[in-house]
Coordinates of C-alpha atoms in Angstrom, one line a residue:
X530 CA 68.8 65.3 23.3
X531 CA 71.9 63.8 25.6
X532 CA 72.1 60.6 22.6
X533 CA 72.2 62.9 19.9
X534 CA 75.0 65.4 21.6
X535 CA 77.2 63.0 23.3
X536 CA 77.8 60.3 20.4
X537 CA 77.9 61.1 16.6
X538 CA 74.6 59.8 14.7
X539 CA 74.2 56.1 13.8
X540 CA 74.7 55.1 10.4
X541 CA 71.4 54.0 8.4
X542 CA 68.6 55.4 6.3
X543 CA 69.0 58.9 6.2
X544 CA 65.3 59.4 6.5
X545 CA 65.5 57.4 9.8
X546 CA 68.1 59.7 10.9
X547 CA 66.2 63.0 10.3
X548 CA 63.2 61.4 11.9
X549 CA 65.0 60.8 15.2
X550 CA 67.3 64.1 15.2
X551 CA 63.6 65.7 14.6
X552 CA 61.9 63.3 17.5
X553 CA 64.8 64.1 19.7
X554 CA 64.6 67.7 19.7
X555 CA 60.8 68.1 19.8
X556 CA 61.3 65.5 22.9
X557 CA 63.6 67.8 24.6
X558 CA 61.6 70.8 23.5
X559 CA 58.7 69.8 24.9
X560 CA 60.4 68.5 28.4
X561 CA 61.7 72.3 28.7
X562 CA 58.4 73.7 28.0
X563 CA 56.9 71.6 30.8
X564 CA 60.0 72.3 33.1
X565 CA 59.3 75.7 32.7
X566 CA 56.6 76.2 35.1
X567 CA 55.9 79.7 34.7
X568 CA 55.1 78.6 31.3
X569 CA 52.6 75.8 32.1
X570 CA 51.1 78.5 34.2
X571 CA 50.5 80.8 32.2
X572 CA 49.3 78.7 29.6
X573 CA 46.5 77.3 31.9
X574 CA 46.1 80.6 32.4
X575 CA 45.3 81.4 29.3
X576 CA 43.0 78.1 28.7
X577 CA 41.1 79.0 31.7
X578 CA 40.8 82.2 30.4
X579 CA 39.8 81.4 27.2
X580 CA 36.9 78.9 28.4
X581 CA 35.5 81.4 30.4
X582 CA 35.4 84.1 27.7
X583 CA 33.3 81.2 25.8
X584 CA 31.0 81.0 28.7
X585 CA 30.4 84.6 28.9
X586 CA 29.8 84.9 25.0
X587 CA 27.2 81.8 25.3
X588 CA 25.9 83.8 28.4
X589 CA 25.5 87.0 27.0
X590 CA 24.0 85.7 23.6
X591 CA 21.4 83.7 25.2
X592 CA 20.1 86.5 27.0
X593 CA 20.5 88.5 23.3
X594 CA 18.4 86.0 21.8
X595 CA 16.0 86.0 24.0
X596 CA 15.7 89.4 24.4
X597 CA 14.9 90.0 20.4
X598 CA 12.9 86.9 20.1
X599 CA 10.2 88.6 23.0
X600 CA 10.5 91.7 21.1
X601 CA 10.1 90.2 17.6
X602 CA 7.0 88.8 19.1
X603 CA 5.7 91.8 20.8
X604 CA 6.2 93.7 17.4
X605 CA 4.5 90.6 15.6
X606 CA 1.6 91.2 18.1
X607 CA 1.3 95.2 17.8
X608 CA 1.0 94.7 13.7
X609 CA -1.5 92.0 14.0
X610 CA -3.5 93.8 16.7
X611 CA -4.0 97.1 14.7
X612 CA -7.3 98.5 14.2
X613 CA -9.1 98.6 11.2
X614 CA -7.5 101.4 9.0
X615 CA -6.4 102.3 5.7
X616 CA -3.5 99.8 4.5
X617 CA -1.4 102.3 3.6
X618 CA -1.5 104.1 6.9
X619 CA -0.6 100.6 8.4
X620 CA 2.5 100.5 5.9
X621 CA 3.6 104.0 8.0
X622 CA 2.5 102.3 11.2
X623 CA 5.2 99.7 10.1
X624 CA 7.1 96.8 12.0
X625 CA 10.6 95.9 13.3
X626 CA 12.9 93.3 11.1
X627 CA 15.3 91.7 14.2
X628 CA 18.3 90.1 13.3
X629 CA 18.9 86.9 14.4
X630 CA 22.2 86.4 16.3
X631 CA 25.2 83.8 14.7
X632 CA 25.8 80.9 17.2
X633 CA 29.5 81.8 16.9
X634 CA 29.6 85.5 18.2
X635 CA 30.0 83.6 20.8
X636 CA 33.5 83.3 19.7
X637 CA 34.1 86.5 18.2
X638 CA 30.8 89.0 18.5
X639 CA 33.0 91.1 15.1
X640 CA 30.8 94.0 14.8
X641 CA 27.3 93.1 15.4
X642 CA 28.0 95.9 18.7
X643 CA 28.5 98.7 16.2
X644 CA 25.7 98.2 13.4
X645 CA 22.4 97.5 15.4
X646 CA 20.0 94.8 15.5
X647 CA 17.0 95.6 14.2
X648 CA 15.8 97.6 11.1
X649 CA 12.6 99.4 11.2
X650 CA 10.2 99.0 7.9
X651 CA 8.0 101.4 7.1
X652 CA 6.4 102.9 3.8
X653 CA 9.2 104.8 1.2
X654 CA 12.0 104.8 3.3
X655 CA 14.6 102.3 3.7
X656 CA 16.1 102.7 7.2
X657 CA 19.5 101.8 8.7
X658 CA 19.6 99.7 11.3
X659 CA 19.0 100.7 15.2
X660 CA 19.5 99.5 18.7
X661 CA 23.5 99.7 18.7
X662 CA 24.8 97.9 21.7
X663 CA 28.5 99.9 21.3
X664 CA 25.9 102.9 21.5
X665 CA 23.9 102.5 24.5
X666 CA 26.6 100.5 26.8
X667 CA 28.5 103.4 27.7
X668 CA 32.4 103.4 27.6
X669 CA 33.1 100.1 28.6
X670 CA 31.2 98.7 25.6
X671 CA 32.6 100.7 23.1
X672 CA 36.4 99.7 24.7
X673 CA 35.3 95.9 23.8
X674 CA 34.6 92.9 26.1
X675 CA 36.6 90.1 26.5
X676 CA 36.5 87.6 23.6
X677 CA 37.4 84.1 22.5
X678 CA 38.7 86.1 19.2
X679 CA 40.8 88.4 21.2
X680 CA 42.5 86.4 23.3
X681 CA 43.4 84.2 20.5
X682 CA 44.8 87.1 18.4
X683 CA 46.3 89.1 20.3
X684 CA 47.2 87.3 23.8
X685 CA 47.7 83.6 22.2
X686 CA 50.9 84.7 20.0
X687 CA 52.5 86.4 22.5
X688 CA 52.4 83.4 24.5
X689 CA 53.7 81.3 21.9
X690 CA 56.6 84.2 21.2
X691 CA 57.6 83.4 24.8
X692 CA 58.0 79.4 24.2
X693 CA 59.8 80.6 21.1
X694 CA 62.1 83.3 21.7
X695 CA 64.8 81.0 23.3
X696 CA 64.7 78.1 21.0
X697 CA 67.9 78.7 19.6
X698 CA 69.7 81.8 21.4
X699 CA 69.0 79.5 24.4
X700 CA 70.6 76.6 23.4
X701 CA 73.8 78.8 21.9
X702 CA 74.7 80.4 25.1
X703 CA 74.2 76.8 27.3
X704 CA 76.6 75.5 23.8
X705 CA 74.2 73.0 23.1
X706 CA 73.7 74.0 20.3
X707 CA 76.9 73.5 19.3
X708 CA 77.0 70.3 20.3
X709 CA 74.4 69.2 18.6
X710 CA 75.6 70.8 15.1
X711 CA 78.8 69.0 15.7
X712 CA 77.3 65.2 15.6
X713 CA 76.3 66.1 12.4
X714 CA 72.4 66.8 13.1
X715 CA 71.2 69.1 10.2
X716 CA 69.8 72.6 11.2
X717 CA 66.3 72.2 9.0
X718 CA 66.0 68.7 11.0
X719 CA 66.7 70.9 13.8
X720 CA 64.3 73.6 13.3
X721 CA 61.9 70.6 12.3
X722 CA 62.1 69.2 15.3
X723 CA 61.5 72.5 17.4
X724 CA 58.9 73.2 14.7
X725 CA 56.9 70.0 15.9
X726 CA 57.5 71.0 19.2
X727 CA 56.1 74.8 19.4
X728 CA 53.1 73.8 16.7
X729 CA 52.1 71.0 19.0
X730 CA 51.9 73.2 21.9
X731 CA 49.6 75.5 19.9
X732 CA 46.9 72.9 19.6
X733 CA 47.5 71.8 22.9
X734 CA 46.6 75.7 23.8
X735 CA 43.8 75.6 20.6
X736 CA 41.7 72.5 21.7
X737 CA 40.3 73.2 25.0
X738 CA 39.2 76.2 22.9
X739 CA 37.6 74.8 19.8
X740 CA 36.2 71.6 21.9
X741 CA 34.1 74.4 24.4
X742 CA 33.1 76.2 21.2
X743 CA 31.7 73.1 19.5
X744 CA 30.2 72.1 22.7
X745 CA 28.7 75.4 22.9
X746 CA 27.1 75.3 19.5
X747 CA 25.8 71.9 20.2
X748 CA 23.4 73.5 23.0
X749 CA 23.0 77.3 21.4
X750 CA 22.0 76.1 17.5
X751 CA 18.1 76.5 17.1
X752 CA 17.9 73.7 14.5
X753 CA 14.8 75.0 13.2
X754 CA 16.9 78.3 12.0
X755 CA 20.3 77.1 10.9
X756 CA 21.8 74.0 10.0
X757 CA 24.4 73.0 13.3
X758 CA 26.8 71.0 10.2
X759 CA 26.8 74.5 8.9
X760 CA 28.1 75.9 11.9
X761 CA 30.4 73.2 12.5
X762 CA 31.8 74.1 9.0
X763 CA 32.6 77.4 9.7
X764 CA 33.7 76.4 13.2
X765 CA 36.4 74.0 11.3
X766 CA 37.4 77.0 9.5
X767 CA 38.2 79.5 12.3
X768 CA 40.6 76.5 13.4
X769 CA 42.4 76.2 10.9
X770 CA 42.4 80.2 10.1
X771 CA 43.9 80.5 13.9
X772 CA 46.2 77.4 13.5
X773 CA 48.0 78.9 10.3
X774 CA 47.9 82.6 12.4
X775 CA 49.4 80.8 15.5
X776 CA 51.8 78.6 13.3
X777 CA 53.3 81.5 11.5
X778 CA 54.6 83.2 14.7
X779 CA 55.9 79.7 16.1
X780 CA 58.3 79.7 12.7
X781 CA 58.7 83.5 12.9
X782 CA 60.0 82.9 16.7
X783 CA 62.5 79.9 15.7
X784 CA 63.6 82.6 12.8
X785 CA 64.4 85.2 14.5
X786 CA 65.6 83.2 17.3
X787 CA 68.3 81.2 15.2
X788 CA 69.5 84.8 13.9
X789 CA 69.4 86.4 17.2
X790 CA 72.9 86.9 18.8
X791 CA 71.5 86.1 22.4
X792 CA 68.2 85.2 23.7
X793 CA 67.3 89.0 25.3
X794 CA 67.6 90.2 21.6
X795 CA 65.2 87.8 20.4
X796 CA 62.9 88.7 23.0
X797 CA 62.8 92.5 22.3
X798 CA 62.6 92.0 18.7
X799 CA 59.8 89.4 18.8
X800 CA 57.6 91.6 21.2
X801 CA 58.1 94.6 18.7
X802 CA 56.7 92.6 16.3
X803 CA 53.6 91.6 18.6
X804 CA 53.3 95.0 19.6
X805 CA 53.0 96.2 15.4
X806 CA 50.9 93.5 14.8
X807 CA 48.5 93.4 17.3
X808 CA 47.9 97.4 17.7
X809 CA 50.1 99.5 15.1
X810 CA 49.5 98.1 12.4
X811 CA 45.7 97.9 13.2
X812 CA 45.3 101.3 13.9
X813 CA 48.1 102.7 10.6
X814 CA 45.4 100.3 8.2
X815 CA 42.3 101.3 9.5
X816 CA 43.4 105.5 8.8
X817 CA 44.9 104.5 5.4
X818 CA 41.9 103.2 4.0
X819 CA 39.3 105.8 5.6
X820 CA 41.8 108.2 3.9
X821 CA 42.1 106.5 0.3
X822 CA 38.4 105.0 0.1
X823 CA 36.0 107.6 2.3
X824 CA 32.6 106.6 3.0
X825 CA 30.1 109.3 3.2
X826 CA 28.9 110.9 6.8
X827 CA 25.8 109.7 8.0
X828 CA 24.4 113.4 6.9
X829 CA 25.6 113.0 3.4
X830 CA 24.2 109.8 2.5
X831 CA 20.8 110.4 3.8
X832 CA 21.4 114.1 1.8
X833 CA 22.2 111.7 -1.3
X834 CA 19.3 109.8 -0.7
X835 CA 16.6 112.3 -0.6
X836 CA 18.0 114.2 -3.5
X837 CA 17.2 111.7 -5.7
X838 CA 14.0 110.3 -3.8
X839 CA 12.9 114.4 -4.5
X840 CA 12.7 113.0 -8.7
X841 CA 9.9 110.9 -7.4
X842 CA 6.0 112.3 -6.6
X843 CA 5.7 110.6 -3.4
X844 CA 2.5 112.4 -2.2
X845 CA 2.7 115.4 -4.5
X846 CA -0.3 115.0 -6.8
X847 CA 1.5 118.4 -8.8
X848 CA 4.8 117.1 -9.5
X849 CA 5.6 116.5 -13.1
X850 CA 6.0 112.6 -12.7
X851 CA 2.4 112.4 -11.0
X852 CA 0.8 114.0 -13.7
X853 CA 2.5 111.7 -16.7
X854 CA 1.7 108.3 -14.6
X855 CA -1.9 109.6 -14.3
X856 CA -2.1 110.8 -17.8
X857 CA -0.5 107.4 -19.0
X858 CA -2.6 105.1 -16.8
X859 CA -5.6 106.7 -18.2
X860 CA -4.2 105.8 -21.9
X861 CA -3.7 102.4 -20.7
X862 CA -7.3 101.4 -19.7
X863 CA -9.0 103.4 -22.2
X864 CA -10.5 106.3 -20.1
X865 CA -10.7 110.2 -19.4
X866 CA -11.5 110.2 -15.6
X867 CA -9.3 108.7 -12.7
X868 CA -13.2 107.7 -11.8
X869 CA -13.8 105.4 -14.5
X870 CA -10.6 103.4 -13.9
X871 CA -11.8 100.2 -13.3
X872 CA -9.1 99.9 -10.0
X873 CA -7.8 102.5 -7.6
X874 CA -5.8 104.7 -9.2
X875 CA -4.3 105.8 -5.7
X876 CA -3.0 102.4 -4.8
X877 CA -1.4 102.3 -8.1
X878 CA 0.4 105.4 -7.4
X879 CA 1.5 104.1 -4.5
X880 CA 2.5 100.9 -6.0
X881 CA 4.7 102.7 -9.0
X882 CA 6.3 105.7 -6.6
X883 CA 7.4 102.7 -4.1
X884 CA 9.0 101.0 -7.0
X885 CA 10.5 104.3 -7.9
X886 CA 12.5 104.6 -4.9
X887 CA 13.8 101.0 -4.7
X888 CA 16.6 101.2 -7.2
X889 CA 17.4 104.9 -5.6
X890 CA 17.5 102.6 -2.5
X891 CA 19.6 99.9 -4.4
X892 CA 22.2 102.3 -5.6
X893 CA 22.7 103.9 -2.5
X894 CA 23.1 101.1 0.5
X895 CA 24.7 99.2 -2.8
X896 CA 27.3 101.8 -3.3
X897 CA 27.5 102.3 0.6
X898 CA 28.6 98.5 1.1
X899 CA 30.9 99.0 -2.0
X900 CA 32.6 101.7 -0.2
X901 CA 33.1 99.5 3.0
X902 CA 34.0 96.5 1.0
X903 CA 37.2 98.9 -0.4
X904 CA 38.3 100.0 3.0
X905 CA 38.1 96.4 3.7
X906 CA 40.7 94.9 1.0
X907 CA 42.7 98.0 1.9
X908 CA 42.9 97.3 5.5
X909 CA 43.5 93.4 5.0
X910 CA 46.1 93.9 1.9
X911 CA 49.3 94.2 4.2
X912 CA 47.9 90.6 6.0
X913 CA 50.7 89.1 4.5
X914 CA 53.1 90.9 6.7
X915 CA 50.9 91.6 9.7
X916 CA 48.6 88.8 9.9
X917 CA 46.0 90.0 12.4
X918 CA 45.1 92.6 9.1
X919 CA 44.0 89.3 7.7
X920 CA 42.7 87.0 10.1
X921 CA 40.3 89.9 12.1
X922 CA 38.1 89.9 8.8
X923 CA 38.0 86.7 8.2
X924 CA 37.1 85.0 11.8
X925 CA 34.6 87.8 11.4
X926 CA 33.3 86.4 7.7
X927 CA 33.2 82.7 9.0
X928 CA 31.6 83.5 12.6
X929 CA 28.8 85.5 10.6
X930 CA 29.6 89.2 12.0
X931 CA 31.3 90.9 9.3
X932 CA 29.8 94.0 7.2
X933 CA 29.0 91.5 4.2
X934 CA 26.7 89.5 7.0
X935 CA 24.6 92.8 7.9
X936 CA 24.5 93.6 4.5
X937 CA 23.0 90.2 3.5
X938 CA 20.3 90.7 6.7
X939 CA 19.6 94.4 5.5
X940 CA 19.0 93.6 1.7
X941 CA 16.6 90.7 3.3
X942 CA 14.8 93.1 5.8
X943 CA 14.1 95.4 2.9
X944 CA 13.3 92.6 0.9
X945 CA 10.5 92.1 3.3
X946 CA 9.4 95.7 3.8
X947 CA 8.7 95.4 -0.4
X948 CA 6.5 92.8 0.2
X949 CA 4.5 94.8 2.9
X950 CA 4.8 97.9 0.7
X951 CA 3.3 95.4 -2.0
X952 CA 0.7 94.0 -0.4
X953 CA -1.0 97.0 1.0
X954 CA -1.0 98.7 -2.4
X955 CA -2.5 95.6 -4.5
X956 CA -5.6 95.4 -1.5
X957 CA -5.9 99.4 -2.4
X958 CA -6.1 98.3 -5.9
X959 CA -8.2 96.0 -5.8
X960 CA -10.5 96.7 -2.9
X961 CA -10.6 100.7 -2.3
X962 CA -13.5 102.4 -4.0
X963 CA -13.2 105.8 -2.1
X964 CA -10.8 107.3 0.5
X965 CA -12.8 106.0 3.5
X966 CA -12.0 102.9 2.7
X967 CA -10.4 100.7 5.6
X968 CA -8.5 97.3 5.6
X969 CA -9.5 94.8 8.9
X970 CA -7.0 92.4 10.7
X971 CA -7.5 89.5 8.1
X972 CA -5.0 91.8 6.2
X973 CA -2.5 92.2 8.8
X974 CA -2.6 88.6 9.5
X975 CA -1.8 87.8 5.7
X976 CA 1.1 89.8 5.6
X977 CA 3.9 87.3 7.5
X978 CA 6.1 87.8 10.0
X979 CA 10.1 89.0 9.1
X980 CA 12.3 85.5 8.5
X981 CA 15.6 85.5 8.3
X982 CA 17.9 82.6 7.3
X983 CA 22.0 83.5 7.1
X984 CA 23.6 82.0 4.2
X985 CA 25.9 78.9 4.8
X986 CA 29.9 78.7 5.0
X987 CA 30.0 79.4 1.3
X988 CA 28.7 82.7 1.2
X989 CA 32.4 83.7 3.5
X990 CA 34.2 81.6 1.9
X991 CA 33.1 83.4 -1.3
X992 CA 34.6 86.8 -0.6
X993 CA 37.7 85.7 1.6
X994 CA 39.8 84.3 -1.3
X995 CA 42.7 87.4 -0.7
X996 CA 42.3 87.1 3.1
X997 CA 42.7 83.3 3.3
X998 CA 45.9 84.1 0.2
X999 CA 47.2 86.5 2.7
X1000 CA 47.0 84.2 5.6
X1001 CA 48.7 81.3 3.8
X1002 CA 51.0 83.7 2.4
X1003 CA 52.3 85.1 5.9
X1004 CA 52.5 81.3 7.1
X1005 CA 54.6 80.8 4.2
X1006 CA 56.8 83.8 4.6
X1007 CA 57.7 82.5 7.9
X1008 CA 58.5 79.4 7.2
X1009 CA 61.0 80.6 4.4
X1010 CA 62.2 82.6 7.1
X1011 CA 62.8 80.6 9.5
X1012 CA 64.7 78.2 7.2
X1013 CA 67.1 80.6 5.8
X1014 CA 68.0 81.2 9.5
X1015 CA 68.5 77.8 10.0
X1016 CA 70.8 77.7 7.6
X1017 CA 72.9 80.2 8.9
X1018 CA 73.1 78.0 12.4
X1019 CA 77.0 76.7 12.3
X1020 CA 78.9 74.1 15.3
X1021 CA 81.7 77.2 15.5

């Protein structure tokens, strides 16, 4: 900085000029930042923190993982090893649909603590999912553990507000600042320069991070179940989410620091900020869109449910809708007695009241996810002005935690309970000739195991248009920002 204050700027191309003014500053920016050891401190700190929060999350999802793959198995085994029995009392005896965990809640575990882990199938009934973590872990659980995600949301920008803050106010009360203005360096070359400075220091905080998760992924991915370029895809895209999160504050900092009148003033109104984003806001979104797009209680869904399930026969041979399918099925194959049908007339009963209830079924969890899905875009739509609105969904979307990712594994569990519900009735069909009939293990061999593959990076990517908008859009908004306070910067 000492060439560029104490002798006015060499004549040439003006493109070499604004490259050195810019090299210069970022120079002497980053020779503060290092000076400053309480700031290298705290930023090893905050690596070393970060590292072991990954370690933790690979921890604690290994032992996950294994926990539900012995208990998959154990459920695989209990199904297989039935008796022999009717099929469609094995359909109520029913088995467990566990969902896999996504390499990268290692990073951010988003709400797979809240929603469960497995779903139980059984015959007529689609279930919600059990086995909440959040539930059963006591207070501690449901206050959160410590995350890759959070510290990189909401301990990572305050960090960089504190290698921001002074940027400008700093260098006006030492008069450098002055100086500088007065050798005829331009303030966006300026702000460029401490621009380079600060954003470099955010990858410098990022990498460590993003290198362990990779590393991480490279050892947790169970090739056989996911695609590891997948997860490098999505991997790539929480970078760059956080980059543009953690770039925004750096030109928010050097905004408000270049309007600022001294450097306390920046301070106090950049940890304001901080403090909105990172809990007010939050908290302000999360009521507004409970209070403009409600989701039904627990109670009232279920109550929704079996008020239109109650249309159906189910078991009731008296119900109105029993008596026309018998009367029509007898039409169909040409015959007066349910004797004389030429296939059990119970196991198509079965078969057509199950069918029944799956578009009851589809309505409902459909209209349930809609219902999230609003409260979603509600909470997310201020992201432009308080980013972490934005960027908590969508590290969520591309680590494979978010409601949309449940939804995907619920819709693929009850895909698989249809099959079961499907194959018992056709062997009923086909093979029943009285009520004593009974089904041996060949048939619960034959019906597979539960299989779940997660969509790729696409399938995020697909529904976080607004959120990445939002992102890009509060990025953008500070860098306006923090140009239109440059230009305010003058040598007197």
């Amino acid at each position: 900085m000492s060439e560029l204050a104490l002798a006015p700027l060499a004549a040439g191309s003006p493109s070499k000029s604004r490259w050195r003014v810019m090299r210069a500053v970022a120079g002497k920016e980053w020779l503060e930042l290092w000076r400053d050891r309480r700031l290298v401190w705290l930023c090893a700190f905050i690596v070393a923190l970060m590292l072991a929060a990954l370690a933790f999350g690979y921890v604690e999802n290994a032992r996950l993982l294994h926990e539900r793959d012995a208990a998959a198995k154990a459920d695989r085994d209990l199904w297989v090893g039935q008796s022999a029995k009717n099929p469609h009392a094995a359909a109520h005896f029913g088995q467990y649909a566990f969902k896999p965990l996504s390499p990268l809640a290692l990073a951010d575990p988003g709400v797979d603590a809240y929603v469960g882990s497995a779903v139980w199938l059984e015959a007529h009934k689609q279930n919600e999912t059990q086995f909440k973590q959040a539930r059963d872990g006591g207070v501690g659980a449901r206050l959160g553990s410590l995350s890759l995600a959070f510290i990189l949301q909401t301990i990572a920008p305050l960090i960089v507000v504190l290698m921001g803050f002074a940027s400008f106010s700093g260098e006006r009360e030492s008069g450098t600042l002055k100086q500088l203005l007065s050798v005829g360096a331009r303030p966006r070359d300026i702000l460029a320069g401490k621009a380079l400075a600060l954003i470099g220091a955010i990858f410098a905080l990022l990498t460590p991070a993003f290198v362990g998760a990779a590393l991480a992924l490279f050892f947790f991915v169970d090739r056989e179940r996911l695609s590891l370029a997948d997860q490098f895809i999505r991997l790539g895209a929480l970078g760059a989410a956080y980059a543009a999160y953690l770039a925004g504050f750096a030109f928010l900092a050097l905004g408000v620091s270049a309007l600022a009148r001294n450097s306390r003033a920046a301070l106090v109104a950049l940890l304001a900020f901080w403090l909105a984003n990172s809990f007010l806001a939050p908290r302000l979104a999360t009521d507004a869109a409970r209070a403009f797009a409600p989701v039904p209680t627990w109670q009232e869904f279920r109550a929704g449910v079996a008020q239109d399930k109650a249309k159906t026969f189910g078991h009731d041979e008296s119900h109105p809708g029993f008596v026309a399918f018998r009367d029509a099925t007898l039409k169909k194959y040409g015959v007066a007695r349910i004797e004389d049908l030429p296939v059990n007339f119970r196991g198509l009963a079965l078969r057509q009241d199950d069918e029944s209830g799956y578009s009851i079924f589809d309505r409902h969890f459909g209209a349930l996810q809609s219902s999230f899905d609003r409260q979603d875009a509600l909470r997310a739509a201020p992201g432009f002005l308080f980013p972490l609105l934005a960027l908590r969904p969508l590290s969520m979307a591309f680590a494979g935690v978010d409601s949309r990712s449940q939804f995907d594994f619920a819709t693929s569990a009850e895909a698989h309970r249809r099959d079961i519900q499907n194959e018992v009735s056709d062997n009923i069909i086909h093979f029943a000739h009285d009520n004593a009939y009974v089904a041996g293990p060949e048939l619960w061999r034959k019906i597979g195991a539960f299989s779940y593959r997660a969509p790729g990076a696409g399938f995020a990517l697909g529904y976080s248009g607004l959120l990445i908008a939002a992102l890009l859009g509060w990025l953008a908004l500070a860098i306006v920002f923090a140009a239109v306070a440059a230009r305010r910067l003058r040598p007197i």
